[in-house]
């Protein structure tokens, strides 16, 4: 209930990341987009656990919001996170909770399903109930086709390791017309 407990990879000591500390760290880093602390449940957990986790994430969101307001200098934006796993009623409960809070934006998070089809269904259903006067961010999804689907559902921004992983392995996302140029002296990016 107090926060997420883990062991430091530096020295093995136990660490507690509270909602307040999470906000402090993000503020100190100077992040433009700050997220509340939440628990992303795995796909295979039951509805009872998902409900408990979703409601704990809501309590953490309130604590995160309170801490954000205390240290807000006007240069950063706080997003609430919708949870609820793949359970429509829990998603709706989380959407309603997030829509009522004075967050700058809304992030869609949590388990989105076992496959792409289920993920697209969960994202589409969730997005259509989000407030339209706020930006909507999709957490952890950033494959090229997923971005196109997300935009169709009303998603504004995405984050994912995909582009970074491609770059680390010598790849890049490049528009097709750069590869189709016939001029051998043309610059390719």
CSV table of C-alpha atoms in Angstrom, one decimal:
chain,number,residue,atom,x,y,z
A,1,UNK,CA,0.0,0.0,0.0
A,2,UNK,CA,2.9,2.4,0.8
A,3,UNK,CA,4.6,2.0,-2.6
A,4,UNK,CA,6.6,-0.4,-4.7
A,5,UNK,CA,9.4,-2.2,-2.9
A,6,UNK,CA,12.4,-3.6,-4.8
A,7,UNK,CA,16.1,-4.4,-4.4
A,8,UNK,CA,18.7,-2.0,-5.7
A,9,UNK,CA,20.7,-3.4,-8.5
A,10,UNK,CA,23.7,-1.4,-7.2
A,11,UNK,CA,24.0,-2.8,-3.7
A,12,UNK,CA,21.1,-5.1,-3.1
A,13,UNK,CA,19.5,-2.9,-0.5
A,14,UNK,CA,15.7,-2.7,-0.2
A,15,UNK,CA,14.2,0.4,-1.7
A,16,UNK,CA,10.6,1.8,-1.4
A,17,UNK,CA,9.3,3.9,-4.2
A,18,UNK,CA,6.3,5.8,-2.9
A,19,UNK,CA,4.0,7.8,-5.0
A,20,UNK,CA,5.6,11.0,-3.5
A,21,UNK,CA,9.1,9.9,-4.2
A,22,UNK,CA,8.2,8.9,-7.8
A,23,UNK,CA,6.9,12.4,-8.4
A,24,UNK,CA,9.9,14.0,-6.8
A,25,UNK,CA,12.3,12.0,-8.9
A,26,UNK,CA,10.5,12.8,-12.1
A,27,UNK,CA,10.4,16.5,-11.1
A,28,UNK,CA,14.1,16.5,-10.3
A,29,UNK,CA,14.8,14.9,-13.7
A,30,UNK,CA,12.9,17.7,-15.4
A,31,UNK,CA,10.6,15.4,-17.3
A,32,UNK,CA,8.0,17.2,-19.4
A,33,UNK,CA,5.4,14.5,-18.9
A,34,UNK,CA,5.1,13.0,-15.4
A,35,UNK,CA,3.1,9.9,-14.6
A,36,UNK,CA,1.5,8.9,-11.3
A,37,UNK,CA,2.8,5.7,-9.6
A,38,UNK,CA,0.7,2.7,-10.5
A,39,UNK,CA,0.9,-1.1,-10.7
A,40,UNK,CA,0.8,-2.6,-14.1
A,41,UNK,CA,-0.7,-6.1,-13.5
A,42,UNK,CA,0.3,-9.0,-15.8
A,43,UNK,CA,-2.3,-10.4,-18.2
A,44,UNK,CA,-2.7,-13.7,-16.3
A,45,UNK,CA,-3.9,-12.3,-12.9
A,46,UNK,CA,-7.5,-12.8,-11.9
A,47,UNK,CA,-10.2,-10.2,-11.7
A,48,UNK,CA,-10.0,-9.9,-7.9
A,49,UNK,CA,-6.3,-9.1,-7.9
A,50,UNK,CA,-6.8,-6.7,-10.8
A,51,UNK,CA,-9.6,-4.9,-8.9
A,52,UNK,CA,-7.4,-4.5,-5.8
A,53,UNK,CA,-4.5,-3.3,-7.8
A,54,UNK,CA,-6.6,-0.8,-9.8
A,55,UNK,CA,-8.0,0.7,-6.6
A,56,UNK,CA,-4.5,0.8,-5.0
A,57,UNK,CA,-3.3,2.6,-8.2
A,58,UNK,CA,-6.1,5.1,-7.7
A,59,UNK,CA,-5.0,5.8,-4.1
A,60,UNK,CA,-1.5,6.2,-5.3
A,61,UNK,CA,-2.7,8.6,-8.1
A,62,UNK,CA,-4.2,10.9,-5.4
A,63,UNK,CA,-1.0,10.8,-3.4
A,64,UNK,CA,1.0,11.5,-6.6
A,65,UNK,CA,-1.3,14.4,-7.6
A,66,UNK,CA,-1.0,15.9,-4.1
A,67,UNK,CA,2.8,15.7,-4.2
A,68,UNK,CA,2.9,17.1,-7.8
A,69,UNK,CA,0.8,20.1,-6.8
A,70,UNK,CA,3.2,20.8,-3.8
A,71,UNK,CA,6.2,21.0,-6.1
A,72,UNK,CA,4.6,22.2,-9.4
A,73,UNK,CA,6.6,25.0,-11.0
A,74,UNK,CA,4.4,25.1,-14.1
A,75,UNK,CA,6.9,23.5,-16.4
A,76,UNK,CA,5.7,19.9,-16.2
A,77,UNK,CA,2.4,18.1,-16.8
A,78,UNK,CA,1.0,15.2,-14.7
A,79,UNK,CA,-0.9,12.4,-16.4
A,80,UNK,CA,-3.2,10.0,-14.6
A,81,UNK,CA,-3.1,6.3,-15.6
A,82,UNK,CA,-6.1,4.2,-16.5
A,83,UNK,CA,-5.8,0.6,-15.3
A,84,UNK,CA,-8.3,-2.3,-15.0
A,85,UNK,CA,-6.6,-5.0,-17.1
A,86,UNK,CA,-8.9,-6.5,-19.7
A,87,UNK,CA,-12.0,-6.3,-17.5
A,88,UNK,CA,-14.4,-3.8,-19.0
A,89,UNK,CA,-16.1,-2.9,-15.7
A,90,UNK,CA,-12.7,-2.3,-14.0
A,91,UNK,CA,-11.5,-0.2,-17.0
A,92,UNK,CA,-14.7,1.9,-16.8
A,93,UNK,CA,-14.2,2.4,-13.1
A,94,UNK,CA,-10.6,3.5,-13.7
A,95,UNK,CA,-11.7,5.8,-16.6
A,96,UNK,CA,-14.3,7.5,-14.5
A,97,UNK,CA,-11.8,7.9,-11.6
A,98,UNK,CA,-9.1,9.4,-13.9
A,99,UNK,CA,-11.6,11.6,-15.7
A,100,UNK,CA,-12.7,13.2,-12.4
A,101,UNK,CA,-9.2,14.1,-11.3
A,102,UNK,CA,-7.5,17.4,-12.3
A,103,UNK,CA,-4.7,15.7,-14.4
A,104,UNK,CA,-3.3,17.5,-17.4
A,105,UNK,CA,-3.6,14.3,-19.5
A,106,UNK,CA,-4.7,10.7,-19.5
A,107,UNK,CA,-2.4,7.7,-20.0
A,108,UNK,CA,-3.8,4.3,-20.9
A,109,UNK,CA,-1.8,1.6,-19.1
A,110,UNK,CA,-2.0,-1.8,-17.6
A,111,UNK,CA,-2.4,-5.1,-19.2
A,112,UNK,CA,-4.0,-4.7,-22.6
A,113,UNK,CA,-4.4,-8.3,-23.4
A,114,UNK,CA,-2.8,-11.5,-24.6
A,115,UNK,CA,-2.5,-10.6,-28.3
A,116,UNK,CA,-2.6,-7.6,-30.6
A,117,UNK,CA,-6.3,-8.0,-31.4
A,118,UNK,CA,-7.3,-7.9,-27.7
A,119,UNK,CA,-4.9,-5.0,-27.2
A,120,UNK,CA,-6.5,-3.0,-30.0
A,121,UNK,CA,-10.0,-3.7,-28.6
A,122,UNK,CA,-9.0,-2.6,-25.1
A,123,UNK,CA,-7.3,0.5,-26.3
A,124,UNK,CA,-10.2,1.5,-28.6
A,125,UNK,CA,-12.8,0.9,-25.9
A,126,UNK,CA,-10.8,2.8,-23.3
A,127,UNK,CA,-9.9,5.7,-25.5
A,128,UNK,CA,-13.5,6.4,-26.5
A,129,UNK,CA,-14.4,7.1,-22.9
A,130,UNK,CA,-11.5,9.3,-22.1
A,131,UNK,CA,-11.9,13.1,-21.8
A,132,UNK,CA,-11.4,14.7,-25.1
A,133,UNK,CA,-10.2,18.0,-23.6
A,134,UNK,CA,-7.0,16.3,-22.5
A,135,UNK,CA,-4.1,14.6,-24.4
A,136,UNK,CA,-4.3,10.8,-24.3
A,137,UNK,CA,-1.0,8.8,-24.0
A,138,UNK,CA,-0.6,5.1,-24.6
A,139,UNK,CA,2.0,3.6,-22.3
A,140,UNK,CA,4.5,1.0,-23.6
A,141,UNK,CA,3.1,0.7,-27.1
A,142,UNK,CA,5.0,2.0,-30.1
A,143,UNK,CA,5.2,-0.5,-32.9
A,144,UNK,CA,4.6,1.2,-36.3
A,145,UNK,CA,1.2,-0.5,-37.0
A,146,UNK,CA,0.2,0.0,-33.3
A,147,UNK,CA,0.7,3.7,-33.7
A,148,UNK,CA,-1.5,3.9,-36.7
A,149,UNK,CA,-4.2,2.0,-34.9
A,150,UNK,CA,-3.8,4.1,-31.8
A,151,UNK,CA,-4.1,7.4,-33.8
A,152,UNK,CA,-7.3,6.0,-35.3
A,153,UNK,CA,-8.7,5.5,-31.7
A,154,UNK,CA,-7.7,9.0,-30.6
A,155,UNK,CA,-4.4,8.4,-29.0
A,156,UNK,CA,-2.1,11.5,-29.2
A,157,UNK,CA,1.3,10.3,-27.9
A,158,UNK,CA,3.1,7.0,-27.4
A,159,UNK,CA,6.2,5.7,-25.6
A,160,UNK,CA,8.0,2.4,-26.3
A,161,UNK,CA,11.4,0.9,-26.4
A,162,UNK,CA,11.0,-0.1,-30.1
A,163,UNK,CA,12.7,2.9,-31.8
A,164,UNK,CA,15.6,2.8,-29.2
A,165,UNK,CA,16.0,-0.9,-29.6
A,166,UNK,CA,16.1,-0.6,-33.4
A,167,UNK,CA,18.8,2.1,-33.1
A,168,UNK,CA,20.9,0.1,-30.7
A,169,UNK,CA,21.0,-2.7,-33.3
A,170,UNK,CA,21.7,-0.5,-36.3
A,171,UNK,CA,18.2,0.0,-37.6
A,172,UNK,CA,16.1,3.0,-38.1
A,173,UNK,CA,12.5,3.9,-39.0
A,174,UNK,CA,12.9,5.5,-42.4
A,175,UNK,CA,10.3,6.6,-44.9
A,176,UNK,CA,10.1,4.3,-47.9
A,177,UNK,CA,10.8,7.0,-50.5
A,178,UNK,CA,14.4,7.4,-49.1
A,179,UNK,CA,15.0,3.7,-50.0
A,180,UNK,CA,13.3,4.0,-53.4
A,181,UNK,CA,15.4,6.9,-54.8
A,182,UNK,CA,17.2,6.0,-58.0
A,183,UNK,CA,20.0,8.6,-57.7
A,184,UNK,CA,23.0,6.6,-56.4
A,185,UNK,CA,24.5,9.8,-55.0
A,186,UNK,CA,21.4,10.7,-52.9
A,187,UNK,CA,21.8,10.9,-49.2
A,188,UNK,CA,20.0,8.1,-47.3
A,189,UNK,CA,19.1,8.7,-43.6
